[in-house]
Coordinates of N, CA and C in Angstrom, one line a residue:
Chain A
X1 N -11.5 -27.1 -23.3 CA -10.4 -26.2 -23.3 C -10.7 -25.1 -22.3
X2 N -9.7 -24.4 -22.0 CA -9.7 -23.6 -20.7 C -10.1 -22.1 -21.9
X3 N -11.1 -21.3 -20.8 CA -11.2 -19.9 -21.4 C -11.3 -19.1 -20.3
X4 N -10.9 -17.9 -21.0 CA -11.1 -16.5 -19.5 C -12.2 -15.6 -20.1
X5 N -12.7 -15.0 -18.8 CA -13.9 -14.2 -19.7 C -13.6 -13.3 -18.5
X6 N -13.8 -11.9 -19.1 CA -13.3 -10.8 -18.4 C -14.0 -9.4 -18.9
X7 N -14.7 -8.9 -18.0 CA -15.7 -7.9 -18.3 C -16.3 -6.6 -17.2
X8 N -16.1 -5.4 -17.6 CA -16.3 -4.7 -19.2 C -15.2 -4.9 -20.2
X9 N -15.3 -4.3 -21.1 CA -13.7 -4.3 -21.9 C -13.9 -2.7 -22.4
X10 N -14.6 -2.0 -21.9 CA -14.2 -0.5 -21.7 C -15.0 0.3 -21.0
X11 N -14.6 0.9 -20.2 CA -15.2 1.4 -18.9 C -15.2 3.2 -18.4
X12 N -15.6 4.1 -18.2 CA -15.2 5.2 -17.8 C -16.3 5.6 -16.8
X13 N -15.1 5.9 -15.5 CA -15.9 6.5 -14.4 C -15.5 7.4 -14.2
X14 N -16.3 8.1 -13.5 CA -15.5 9.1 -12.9 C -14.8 9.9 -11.6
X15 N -13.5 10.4 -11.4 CA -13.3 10.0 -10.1 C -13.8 10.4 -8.6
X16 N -13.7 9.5 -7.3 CA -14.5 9.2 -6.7 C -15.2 7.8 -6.9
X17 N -15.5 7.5 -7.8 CA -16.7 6.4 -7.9 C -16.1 5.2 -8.0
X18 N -17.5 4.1 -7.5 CA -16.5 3.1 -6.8 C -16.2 1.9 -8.2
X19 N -15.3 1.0 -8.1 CA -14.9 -0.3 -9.4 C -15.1 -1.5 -9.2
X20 N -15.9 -2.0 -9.9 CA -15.9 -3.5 -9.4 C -15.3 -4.0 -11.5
X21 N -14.6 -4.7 -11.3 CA -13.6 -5.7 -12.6 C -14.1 -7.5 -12.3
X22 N -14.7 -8.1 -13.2 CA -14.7 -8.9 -12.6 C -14.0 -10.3 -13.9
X23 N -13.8 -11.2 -13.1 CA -13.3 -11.9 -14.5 C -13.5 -13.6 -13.9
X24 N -13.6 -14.6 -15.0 CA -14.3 -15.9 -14.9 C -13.3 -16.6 -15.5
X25 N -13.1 -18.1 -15.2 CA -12.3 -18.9 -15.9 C -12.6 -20.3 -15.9
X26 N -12.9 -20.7 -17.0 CA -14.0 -21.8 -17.2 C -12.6 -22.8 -17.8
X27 N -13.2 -24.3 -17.2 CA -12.3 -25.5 -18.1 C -11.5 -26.2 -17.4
X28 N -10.3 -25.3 -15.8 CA -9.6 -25.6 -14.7 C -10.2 -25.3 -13.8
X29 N -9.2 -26.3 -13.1 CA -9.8 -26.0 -11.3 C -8.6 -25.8 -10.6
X30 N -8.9 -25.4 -9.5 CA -7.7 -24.2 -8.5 C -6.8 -23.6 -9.5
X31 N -7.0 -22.7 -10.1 CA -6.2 -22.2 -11.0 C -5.6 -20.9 -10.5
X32 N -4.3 -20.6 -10.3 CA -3.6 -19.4 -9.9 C -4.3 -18.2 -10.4
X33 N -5.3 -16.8 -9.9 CA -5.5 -16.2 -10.7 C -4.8 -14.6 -10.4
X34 N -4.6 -13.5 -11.5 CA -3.7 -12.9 -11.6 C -4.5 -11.5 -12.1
X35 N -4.3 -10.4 -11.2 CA -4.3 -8.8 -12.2 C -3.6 -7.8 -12.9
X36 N -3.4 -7.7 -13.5 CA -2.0 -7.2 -14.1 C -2.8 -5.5 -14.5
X37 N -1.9 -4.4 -14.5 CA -1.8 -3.1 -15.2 C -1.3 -2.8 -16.2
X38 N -1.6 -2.5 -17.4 CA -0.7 -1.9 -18.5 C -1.1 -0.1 -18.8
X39 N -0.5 0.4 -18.1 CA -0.2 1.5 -18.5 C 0.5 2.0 -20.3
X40 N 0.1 3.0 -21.1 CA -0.1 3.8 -22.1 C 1.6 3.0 -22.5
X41 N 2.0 2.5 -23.3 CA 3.4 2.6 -24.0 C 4.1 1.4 -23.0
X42 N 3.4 0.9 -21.9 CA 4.5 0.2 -20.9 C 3.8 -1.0 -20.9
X43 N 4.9 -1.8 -20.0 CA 4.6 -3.1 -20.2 C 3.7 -3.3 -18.7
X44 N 3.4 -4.9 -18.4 CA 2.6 -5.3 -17.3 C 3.2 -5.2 -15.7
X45 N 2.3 -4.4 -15.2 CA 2.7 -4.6 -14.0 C 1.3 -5.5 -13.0
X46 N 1.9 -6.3 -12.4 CA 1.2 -6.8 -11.3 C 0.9 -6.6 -10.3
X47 N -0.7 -6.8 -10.2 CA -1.6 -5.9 -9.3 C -1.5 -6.7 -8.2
X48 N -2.3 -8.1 -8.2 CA -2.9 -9.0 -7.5 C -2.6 -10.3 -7.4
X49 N -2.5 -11.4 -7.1 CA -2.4 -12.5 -7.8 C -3.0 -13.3 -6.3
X50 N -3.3 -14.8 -6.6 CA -4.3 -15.5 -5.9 C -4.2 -17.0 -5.7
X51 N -3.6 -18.0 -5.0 CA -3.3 -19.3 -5.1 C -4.8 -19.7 -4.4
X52 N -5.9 -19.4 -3.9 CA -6.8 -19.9 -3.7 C -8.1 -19.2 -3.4
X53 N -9.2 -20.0 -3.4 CA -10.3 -18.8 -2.7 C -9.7 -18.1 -1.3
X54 N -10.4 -16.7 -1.5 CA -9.9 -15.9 -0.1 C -8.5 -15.6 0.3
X55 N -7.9 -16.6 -0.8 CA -6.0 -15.9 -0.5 C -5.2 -15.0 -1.5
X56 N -5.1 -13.6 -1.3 CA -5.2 -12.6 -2.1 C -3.9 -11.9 -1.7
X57 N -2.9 -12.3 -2.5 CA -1.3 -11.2 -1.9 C -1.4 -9.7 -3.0
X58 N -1.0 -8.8 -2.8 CA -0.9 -7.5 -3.4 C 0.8 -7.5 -3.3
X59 N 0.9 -7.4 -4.5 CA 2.3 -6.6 -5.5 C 2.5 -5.3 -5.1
X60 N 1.8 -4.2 -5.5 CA 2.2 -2.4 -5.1 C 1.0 -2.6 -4.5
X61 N 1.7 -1.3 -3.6 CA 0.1 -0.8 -2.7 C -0.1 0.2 -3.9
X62 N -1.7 0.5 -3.5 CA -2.2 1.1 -4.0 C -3.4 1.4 -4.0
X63 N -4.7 2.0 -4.9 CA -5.9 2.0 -4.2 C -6.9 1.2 -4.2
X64 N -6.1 -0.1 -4.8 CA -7.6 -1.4 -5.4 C -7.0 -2.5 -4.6
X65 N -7.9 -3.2 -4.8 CA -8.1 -4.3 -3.8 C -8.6 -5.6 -4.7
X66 N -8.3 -6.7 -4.3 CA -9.1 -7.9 -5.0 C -9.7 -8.8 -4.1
X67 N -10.6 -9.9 -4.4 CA -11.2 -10.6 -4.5 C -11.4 -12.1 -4.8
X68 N -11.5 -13.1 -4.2 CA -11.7 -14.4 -4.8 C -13.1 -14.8 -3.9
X69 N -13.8 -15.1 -4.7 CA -14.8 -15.3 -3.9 C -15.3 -16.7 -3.5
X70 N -14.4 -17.1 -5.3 CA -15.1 -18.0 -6.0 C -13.8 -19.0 -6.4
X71 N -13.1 -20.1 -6.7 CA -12.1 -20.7 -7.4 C -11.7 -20.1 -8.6
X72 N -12.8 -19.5 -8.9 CA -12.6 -19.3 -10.6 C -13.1 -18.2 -10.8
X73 N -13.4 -17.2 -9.6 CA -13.7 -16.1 -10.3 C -13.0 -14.6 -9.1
X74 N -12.3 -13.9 -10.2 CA -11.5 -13.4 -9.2 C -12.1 -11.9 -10.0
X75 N -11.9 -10.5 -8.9 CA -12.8 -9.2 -8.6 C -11.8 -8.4 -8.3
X76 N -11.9 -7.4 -8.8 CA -10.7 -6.0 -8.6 C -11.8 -5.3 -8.3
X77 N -11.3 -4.3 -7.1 CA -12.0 -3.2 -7.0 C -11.6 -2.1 -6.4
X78 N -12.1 -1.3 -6.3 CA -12.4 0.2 -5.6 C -13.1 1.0 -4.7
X79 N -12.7 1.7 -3.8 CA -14.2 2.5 -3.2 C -14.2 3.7 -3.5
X80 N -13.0 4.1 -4.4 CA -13.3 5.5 -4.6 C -11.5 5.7 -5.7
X81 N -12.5 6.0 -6.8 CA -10.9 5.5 -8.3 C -10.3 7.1 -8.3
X82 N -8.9 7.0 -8.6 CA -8.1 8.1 -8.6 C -8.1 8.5 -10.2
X83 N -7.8 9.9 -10.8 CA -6.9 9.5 -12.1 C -6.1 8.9 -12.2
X84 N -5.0 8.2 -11.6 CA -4.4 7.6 -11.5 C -4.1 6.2 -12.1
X85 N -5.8 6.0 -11.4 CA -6.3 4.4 -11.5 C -6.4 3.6 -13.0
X86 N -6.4 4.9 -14.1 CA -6.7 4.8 -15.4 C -5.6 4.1 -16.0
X87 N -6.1 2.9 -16.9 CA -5.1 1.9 -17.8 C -6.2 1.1 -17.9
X88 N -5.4 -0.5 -18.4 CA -5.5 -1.2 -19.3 C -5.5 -2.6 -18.2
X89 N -6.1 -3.1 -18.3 CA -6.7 -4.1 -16.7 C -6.6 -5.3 -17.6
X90 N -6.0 -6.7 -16.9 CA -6.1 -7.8 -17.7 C -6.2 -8.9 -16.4
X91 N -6.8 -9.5 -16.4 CA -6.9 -10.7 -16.0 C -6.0 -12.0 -16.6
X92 N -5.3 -12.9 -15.8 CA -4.8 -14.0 -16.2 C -4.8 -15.1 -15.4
X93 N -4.8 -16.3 -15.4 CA -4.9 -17.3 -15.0 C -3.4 -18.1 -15.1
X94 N -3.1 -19.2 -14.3 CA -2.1 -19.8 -14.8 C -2.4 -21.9 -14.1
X95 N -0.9 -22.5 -14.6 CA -1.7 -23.7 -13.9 C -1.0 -23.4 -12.6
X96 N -1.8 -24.2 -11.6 CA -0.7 -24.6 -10.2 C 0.4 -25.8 -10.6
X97 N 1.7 -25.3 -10.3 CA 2.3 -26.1 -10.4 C 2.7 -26.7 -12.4
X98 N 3.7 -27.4 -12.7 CA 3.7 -27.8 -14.4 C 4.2 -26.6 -14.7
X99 N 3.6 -25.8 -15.9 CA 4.1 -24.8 -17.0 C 3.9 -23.5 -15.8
X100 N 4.5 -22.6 -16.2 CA 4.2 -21.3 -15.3 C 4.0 -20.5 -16.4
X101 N 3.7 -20.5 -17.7 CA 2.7 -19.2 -18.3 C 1.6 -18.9 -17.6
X102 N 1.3 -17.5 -18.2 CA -0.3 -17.2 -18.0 C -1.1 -17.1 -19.1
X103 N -2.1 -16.9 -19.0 CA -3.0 -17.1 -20.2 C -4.4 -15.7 -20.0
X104 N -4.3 -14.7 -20.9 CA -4.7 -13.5 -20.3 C -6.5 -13.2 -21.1
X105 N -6.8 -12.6 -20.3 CA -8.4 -12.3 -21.0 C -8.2 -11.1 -21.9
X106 N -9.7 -10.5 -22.5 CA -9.5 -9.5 -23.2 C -8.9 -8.1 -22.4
X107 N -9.1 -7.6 -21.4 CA -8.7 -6.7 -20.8 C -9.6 -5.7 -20.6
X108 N -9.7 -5.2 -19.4 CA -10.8 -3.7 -19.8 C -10.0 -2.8 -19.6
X109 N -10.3 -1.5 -20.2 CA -9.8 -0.4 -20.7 C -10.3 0.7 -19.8
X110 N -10.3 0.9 -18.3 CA -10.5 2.1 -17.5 C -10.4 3.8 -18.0
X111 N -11.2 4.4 -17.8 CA -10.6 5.8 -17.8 C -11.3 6.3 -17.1
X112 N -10.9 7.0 -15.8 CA -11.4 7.9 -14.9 C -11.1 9.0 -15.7
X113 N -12.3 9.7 -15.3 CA -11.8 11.5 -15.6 C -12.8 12.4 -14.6
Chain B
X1 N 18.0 0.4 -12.0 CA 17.5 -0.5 -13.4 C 16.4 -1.3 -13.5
X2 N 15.9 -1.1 -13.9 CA 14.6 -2.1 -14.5 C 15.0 -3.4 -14.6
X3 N 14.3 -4.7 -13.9 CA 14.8 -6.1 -13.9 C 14.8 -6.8 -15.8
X4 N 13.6 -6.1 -15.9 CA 13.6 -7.0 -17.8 C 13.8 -5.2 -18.7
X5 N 14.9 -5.4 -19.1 CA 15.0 -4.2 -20.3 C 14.2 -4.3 -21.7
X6 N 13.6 -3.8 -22.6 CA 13.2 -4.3 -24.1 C 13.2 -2.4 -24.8
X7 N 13.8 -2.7 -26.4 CA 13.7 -1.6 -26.5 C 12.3 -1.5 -27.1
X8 N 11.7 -0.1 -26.7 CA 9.7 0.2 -27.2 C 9.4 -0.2 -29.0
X9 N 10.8 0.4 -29.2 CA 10.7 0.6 -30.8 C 10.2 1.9 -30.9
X10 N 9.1 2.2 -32.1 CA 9.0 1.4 -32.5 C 9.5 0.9 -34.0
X11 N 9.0 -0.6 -33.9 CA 10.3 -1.3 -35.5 C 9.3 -1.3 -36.4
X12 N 9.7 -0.9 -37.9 CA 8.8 -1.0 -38.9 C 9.8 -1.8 -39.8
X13 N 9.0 -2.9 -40.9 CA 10.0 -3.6 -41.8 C 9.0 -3.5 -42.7
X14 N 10.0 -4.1 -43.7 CA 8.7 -4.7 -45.0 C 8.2 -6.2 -45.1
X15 N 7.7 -6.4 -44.8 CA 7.0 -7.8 -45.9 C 7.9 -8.7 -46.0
X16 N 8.7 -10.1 -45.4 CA 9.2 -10.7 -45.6 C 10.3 -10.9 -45.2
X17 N 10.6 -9.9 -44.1 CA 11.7 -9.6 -43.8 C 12.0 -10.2 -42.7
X18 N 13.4 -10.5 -41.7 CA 13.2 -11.1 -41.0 C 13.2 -10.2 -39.5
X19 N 12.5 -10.2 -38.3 CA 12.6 -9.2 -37.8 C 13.4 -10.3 -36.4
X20 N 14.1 -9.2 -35.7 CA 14.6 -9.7 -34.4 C 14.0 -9.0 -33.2
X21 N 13.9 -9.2 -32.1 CA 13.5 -9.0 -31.1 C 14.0 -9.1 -29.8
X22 N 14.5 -8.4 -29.3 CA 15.3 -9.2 -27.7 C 15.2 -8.3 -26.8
X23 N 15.8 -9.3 -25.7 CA 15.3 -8.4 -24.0 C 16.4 -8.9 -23.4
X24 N 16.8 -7.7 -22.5 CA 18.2 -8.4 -21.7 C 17.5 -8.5 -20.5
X25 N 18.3 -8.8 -19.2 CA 17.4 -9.5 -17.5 C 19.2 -9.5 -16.8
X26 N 18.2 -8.7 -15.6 CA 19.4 -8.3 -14.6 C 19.3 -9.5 -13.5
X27 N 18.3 -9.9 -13.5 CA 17.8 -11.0 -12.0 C 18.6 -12.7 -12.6
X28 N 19.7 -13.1 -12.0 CA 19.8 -14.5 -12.8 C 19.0 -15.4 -12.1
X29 N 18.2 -14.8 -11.4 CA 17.0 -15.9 -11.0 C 16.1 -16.6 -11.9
X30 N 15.9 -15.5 -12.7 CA 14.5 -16.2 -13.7 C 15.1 -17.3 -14.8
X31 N 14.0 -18.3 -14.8 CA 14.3 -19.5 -15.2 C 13.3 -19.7 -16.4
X32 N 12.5 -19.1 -16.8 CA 11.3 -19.3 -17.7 C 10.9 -18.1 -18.5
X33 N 11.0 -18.2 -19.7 CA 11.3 -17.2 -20.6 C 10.0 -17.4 -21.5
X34 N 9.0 -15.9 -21.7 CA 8.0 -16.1 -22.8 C 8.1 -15.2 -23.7
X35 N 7.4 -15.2 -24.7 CA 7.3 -14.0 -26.0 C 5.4 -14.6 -26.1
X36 N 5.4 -13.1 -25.6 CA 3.8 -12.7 -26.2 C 3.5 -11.9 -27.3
X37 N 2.5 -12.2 -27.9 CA 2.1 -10.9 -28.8 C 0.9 -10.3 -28.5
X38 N 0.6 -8.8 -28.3 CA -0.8 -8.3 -27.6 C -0.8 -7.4 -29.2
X39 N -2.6 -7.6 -29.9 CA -3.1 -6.8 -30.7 C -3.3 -5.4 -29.7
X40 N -3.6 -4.7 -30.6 CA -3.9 -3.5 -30.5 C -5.4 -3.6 -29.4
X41 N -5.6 -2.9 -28.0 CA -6.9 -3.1 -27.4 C -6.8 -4.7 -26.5
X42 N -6.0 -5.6 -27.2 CA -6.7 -7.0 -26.7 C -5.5 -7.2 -25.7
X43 N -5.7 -8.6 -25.2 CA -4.8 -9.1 -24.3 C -3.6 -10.1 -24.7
X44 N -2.3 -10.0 -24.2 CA -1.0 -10.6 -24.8 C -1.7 -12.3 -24.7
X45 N -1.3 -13.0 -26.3 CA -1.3 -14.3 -26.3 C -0.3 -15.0 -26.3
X46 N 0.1 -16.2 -25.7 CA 1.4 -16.6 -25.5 C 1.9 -17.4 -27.2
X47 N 2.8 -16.6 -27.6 CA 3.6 -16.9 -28.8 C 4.9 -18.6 -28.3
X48 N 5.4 -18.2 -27.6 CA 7.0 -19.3 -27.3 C 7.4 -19.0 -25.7
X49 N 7.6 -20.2 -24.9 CA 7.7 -20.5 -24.2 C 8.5 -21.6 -23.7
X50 N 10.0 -21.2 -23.4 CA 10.9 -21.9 -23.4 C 11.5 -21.9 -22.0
X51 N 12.7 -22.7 -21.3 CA 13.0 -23.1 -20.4 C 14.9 -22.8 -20.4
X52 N 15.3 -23.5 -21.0 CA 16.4 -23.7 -21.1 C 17.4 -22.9 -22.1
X53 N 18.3 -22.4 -22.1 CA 18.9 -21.6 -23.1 C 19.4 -22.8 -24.5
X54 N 19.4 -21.9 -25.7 CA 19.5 -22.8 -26.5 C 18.2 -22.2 -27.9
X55 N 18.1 -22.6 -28.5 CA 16.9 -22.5 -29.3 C 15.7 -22.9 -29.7
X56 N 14.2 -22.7 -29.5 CA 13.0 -23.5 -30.2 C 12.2 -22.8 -30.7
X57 N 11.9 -23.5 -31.7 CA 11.1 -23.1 -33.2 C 10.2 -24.0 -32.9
X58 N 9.0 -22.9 -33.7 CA 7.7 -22.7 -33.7 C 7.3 -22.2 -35.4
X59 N 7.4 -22.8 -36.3 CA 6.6 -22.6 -37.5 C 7.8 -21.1 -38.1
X60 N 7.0 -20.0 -38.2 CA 8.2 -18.8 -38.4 C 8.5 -18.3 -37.3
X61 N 8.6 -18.7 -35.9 CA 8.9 -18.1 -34.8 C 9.9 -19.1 -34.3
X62 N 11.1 -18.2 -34.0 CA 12.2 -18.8 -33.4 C 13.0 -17.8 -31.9
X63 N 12.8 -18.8 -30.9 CA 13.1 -18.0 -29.5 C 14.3 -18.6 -29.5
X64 N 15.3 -17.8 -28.9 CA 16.4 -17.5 -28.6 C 16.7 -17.6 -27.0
X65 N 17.2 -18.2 -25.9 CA 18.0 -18.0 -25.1 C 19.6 -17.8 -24.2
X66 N 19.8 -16.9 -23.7 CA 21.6 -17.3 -23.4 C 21.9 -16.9 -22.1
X67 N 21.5 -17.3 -21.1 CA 21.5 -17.7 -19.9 C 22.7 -16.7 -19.2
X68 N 24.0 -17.1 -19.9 CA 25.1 -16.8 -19.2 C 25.5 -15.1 -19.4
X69 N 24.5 -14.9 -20.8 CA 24.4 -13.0 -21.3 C 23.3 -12.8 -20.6
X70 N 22.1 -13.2 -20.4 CA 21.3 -12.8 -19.9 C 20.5 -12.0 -20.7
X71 N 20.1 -12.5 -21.4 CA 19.7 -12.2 -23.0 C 19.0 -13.0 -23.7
X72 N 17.8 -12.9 -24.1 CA 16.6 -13.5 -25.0 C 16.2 -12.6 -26.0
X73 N 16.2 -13.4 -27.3 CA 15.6 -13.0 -28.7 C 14.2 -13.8 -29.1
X74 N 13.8 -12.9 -30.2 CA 12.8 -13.6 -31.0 C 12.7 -13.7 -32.3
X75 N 12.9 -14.1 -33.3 CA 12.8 -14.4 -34.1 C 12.0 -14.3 -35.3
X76 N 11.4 -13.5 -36.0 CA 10.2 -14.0 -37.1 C 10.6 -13.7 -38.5
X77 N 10.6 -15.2 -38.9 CA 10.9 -15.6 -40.5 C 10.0 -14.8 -41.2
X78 N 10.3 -14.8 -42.4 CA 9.0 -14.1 -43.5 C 8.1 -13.5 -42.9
X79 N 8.4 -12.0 -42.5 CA 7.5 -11.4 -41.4 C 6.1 -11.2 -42.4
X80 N 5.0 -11.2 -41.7 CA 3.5 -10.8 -42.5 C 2.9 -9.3 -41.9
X81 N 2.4 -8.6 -42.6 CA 1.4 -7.7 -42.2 C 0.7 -8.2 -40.8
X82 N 0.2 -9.3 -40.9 CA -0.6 -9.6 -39.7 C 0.2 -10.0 -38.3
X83 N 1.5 -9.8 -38.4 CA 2.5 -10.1 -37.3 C 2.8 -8.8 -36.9
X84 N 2.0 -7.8 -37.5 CA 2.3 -6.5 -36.8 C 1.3 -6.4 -35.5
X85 N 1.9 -6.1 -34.3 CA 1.7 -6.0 -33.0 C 2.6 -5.6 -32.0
X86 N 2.1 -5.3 -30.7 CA 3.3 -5.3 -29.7 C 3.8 -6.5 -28.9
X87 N 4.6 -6.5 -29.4 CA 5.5 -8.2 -28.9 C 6.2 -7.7 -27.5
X88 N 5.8 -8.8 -26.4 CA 6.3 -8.9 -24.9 C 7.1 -10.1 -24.4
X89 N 8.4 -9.4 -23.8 CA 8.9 -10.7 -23.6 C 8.3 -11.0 -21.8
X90 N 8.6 -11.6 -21.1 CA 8.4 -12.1 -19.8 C 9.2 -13.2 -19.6
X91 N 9.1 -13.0 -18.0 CA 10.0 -14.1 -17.3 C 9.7 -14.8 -16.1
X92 N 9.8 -15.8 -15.3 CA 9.2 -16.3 -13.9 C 10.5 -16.2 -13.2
X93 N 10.9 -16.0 -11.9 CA 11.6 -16.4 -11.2 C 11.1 -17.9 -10.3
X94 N 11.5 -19.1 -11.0 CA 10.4 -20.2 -10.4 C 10.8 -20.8 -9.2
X95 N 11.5 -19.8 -8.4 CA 11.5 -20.0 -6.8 C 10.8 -20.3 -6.0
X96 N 10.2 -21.1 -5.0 CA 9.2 -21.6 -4.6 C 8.1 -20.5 -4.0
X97 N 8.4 -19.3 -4.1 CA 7.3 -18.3 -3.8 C 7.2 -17.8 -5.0
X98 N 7.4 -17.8 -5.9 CA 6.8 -16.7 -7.2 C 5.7 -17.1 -7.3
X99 N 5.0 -18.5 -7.3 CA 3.4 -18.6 -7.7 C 3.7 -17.7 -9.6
X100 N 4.3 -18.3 -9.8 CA 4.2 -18.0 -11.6 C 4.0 -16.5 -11.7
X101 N 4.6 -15.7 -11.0 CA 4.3 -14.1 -11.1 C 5.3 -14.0 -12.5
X102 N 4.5 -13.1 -13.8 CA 5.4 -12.9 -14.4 C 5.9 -11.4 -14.3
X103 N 7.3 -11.1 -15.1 CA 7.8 -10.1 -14.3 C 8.1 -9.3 -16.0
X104 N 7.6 -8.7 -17.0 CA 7.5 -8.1 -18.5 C 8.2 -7.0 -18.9
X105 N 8.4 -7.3 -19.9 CA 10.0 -6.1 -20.9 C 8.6 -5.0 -20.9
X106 N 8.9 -3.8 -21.4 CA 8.0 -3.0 -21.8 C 7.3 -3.2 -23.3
X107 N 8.1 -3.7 -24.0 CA 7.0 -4.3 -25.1 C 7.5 -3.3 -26.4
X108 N 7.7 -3.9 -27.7 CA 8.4 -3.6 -28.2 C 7.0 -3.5 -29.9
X109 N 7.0 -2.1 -30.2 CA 5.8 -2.2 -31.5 C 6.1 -2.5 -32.6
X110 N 6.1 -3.8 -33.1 CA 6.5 -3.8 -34.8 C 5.6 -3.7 -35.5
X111 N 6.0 -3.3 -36.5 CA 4.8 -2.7 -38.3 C 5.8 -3.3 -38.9
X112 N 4.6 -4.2 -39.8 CA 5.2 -5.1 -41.4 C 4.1 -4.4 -42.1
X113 N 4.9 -3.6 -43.4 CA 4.2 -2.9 -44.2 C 4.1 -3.7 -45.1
X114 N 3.2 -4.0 -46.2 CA 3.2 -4.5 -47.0 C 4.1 -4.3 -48.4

C-alpha cells in the first residue's frame, strides 16, 4: 500500500532563517506530487505541485520554492521565511492519470516568529 | 467570489443526529467532487469521492451531487462523537492541464456531543 511520510510535523523558526520541508512517498511510482497551505480557519491553498523529477509549476508567487529531486521525494523551501510564511504545510500525492484524489501526509505546523 | 463556497460553521449536534454538509462551485468546469475529513493538527483523509451528480453511499456517509445547481452535500447518518472534525469539500477541474490540482471549500467544524 501506498504511504506518505512528511517531516517535521512542528517546526518554529525564526524569521530570516532558511526552510527546508521535506516529504517521501513510498508504494507508487511517477506519482503527481503536491504542497498545499492551510492557513488558521481556512481551507487549502496550493503551493506547488509536480508531474515529474525536476518539473516544478508554482500556484501563487511567493517566498518558497520546491523541489523534486527524487520521483518520490518532493522539498519545500526557503532562504529566508517571512511571518507570513507561518501555517499548516501538507504534502500530497496523487495517481497520474485514473482517480484524481490526493492522498495527504501528516502536515507540519510552521511558526516563524 | 471565491470558486468553492462552504459555510466555516461552526456546527454542533447531538449524538445521532443527522448532520448535512454542503458546498456550492461557481467554475462549471469541475468534474470531480471530494469530502475530506481533517482531525484536529493532522492531514485531510479522503471520506467520498464521486464523479457524476446523483448520489453514493458509503456505510453512514452519503455524498450528494447536482451539477446543474452547482451544489454538493454530505451526508452523516447516526452522527458519533468521533465524526467530530473539520470536513472539506474539494473539486478537480479535470481539463487536460489541471494535473489533479485540487481546488477546497474553506472547511466546515462539526462537534457531536454526546
Amino acid at each position: 500500500s501506498q504511504t506518505i511520510h512528511q517531516w517535521p510535523a512542528t517546526l518554529v523558526q525564526p524569521v530570516g532563517s532558511p526552510l527546508s520541508l521535506e516529504c517521501t512517498v513510498e508504494g507508487t511510482s511517477n506519482p503527481n506530487l503536491y504542497w498545499y497551505r492551510q492557513a488558521a480557519g481556512r481551507g487549502l491553498q496550493l503551493l506547488f505541485y509536480s508531474v515529474g523529477i525536476g518539473q516544478i509549476s508554482s500556484e501563487v508567487p511567493q517566498n518558497l520554492s520546491a523541489s523534486r529531486p527524487q520521483d518520490r521525494q518532493f522539498i519545500l523551501s526557503s532562504k529566508k521565511l517571512l511571518l507570513s510564511d507561518s501555517g499548516f504545510y501538507l504534502c500530497a500525492w496523487g495517481l497520474r492519470g485514473g482517480r484524481l484524489e490526493a492522498f495527504f501526509g501528516q502536515g507540519t505546523r510552521l511558526t516563524v516568529v | 467570489q471565491k470558486e468553492v463556497e462552504q459555510d466555516p460553521g461552526p456546527l454542533s449536534v447531538p449524538e445521532g443526529a443527522i448532520v448535512s454538509l454542503n458546498c456550492t462551485y461557481s467554475n462549471s468546469a469541475f468534474q470531480y467532487f471530494m469530502w475530506y475529513r481533517q482531525y484536529s493538527r493532522k492531514g485531510p483523509e479522503l471520506l467520498m469521492y464521486t464523479y457524476s451528480s446523483g448520489n453514493k453511499e458509503d456505510g453512514r456517509f452519503t455524498a450528494q451531487v447536482d451539477k446543474s445547481s452547482k451544489y454538493i452535500s454530505l451526508f452523516i447518518r447516526d452522527s458519533q462523537p468521533s465524526d467530530s472534525a473539520t470536513y472539506l469539500c474539494a473539486m478537480i477541474d479535470a481539463g487536460g492541464t489541471s494535473y489533479g490540482k485540487l481546488t477546497f471549500g474553506q472547511g466546515t467544524i462539526l462537534t457531536v456531543h454526546p
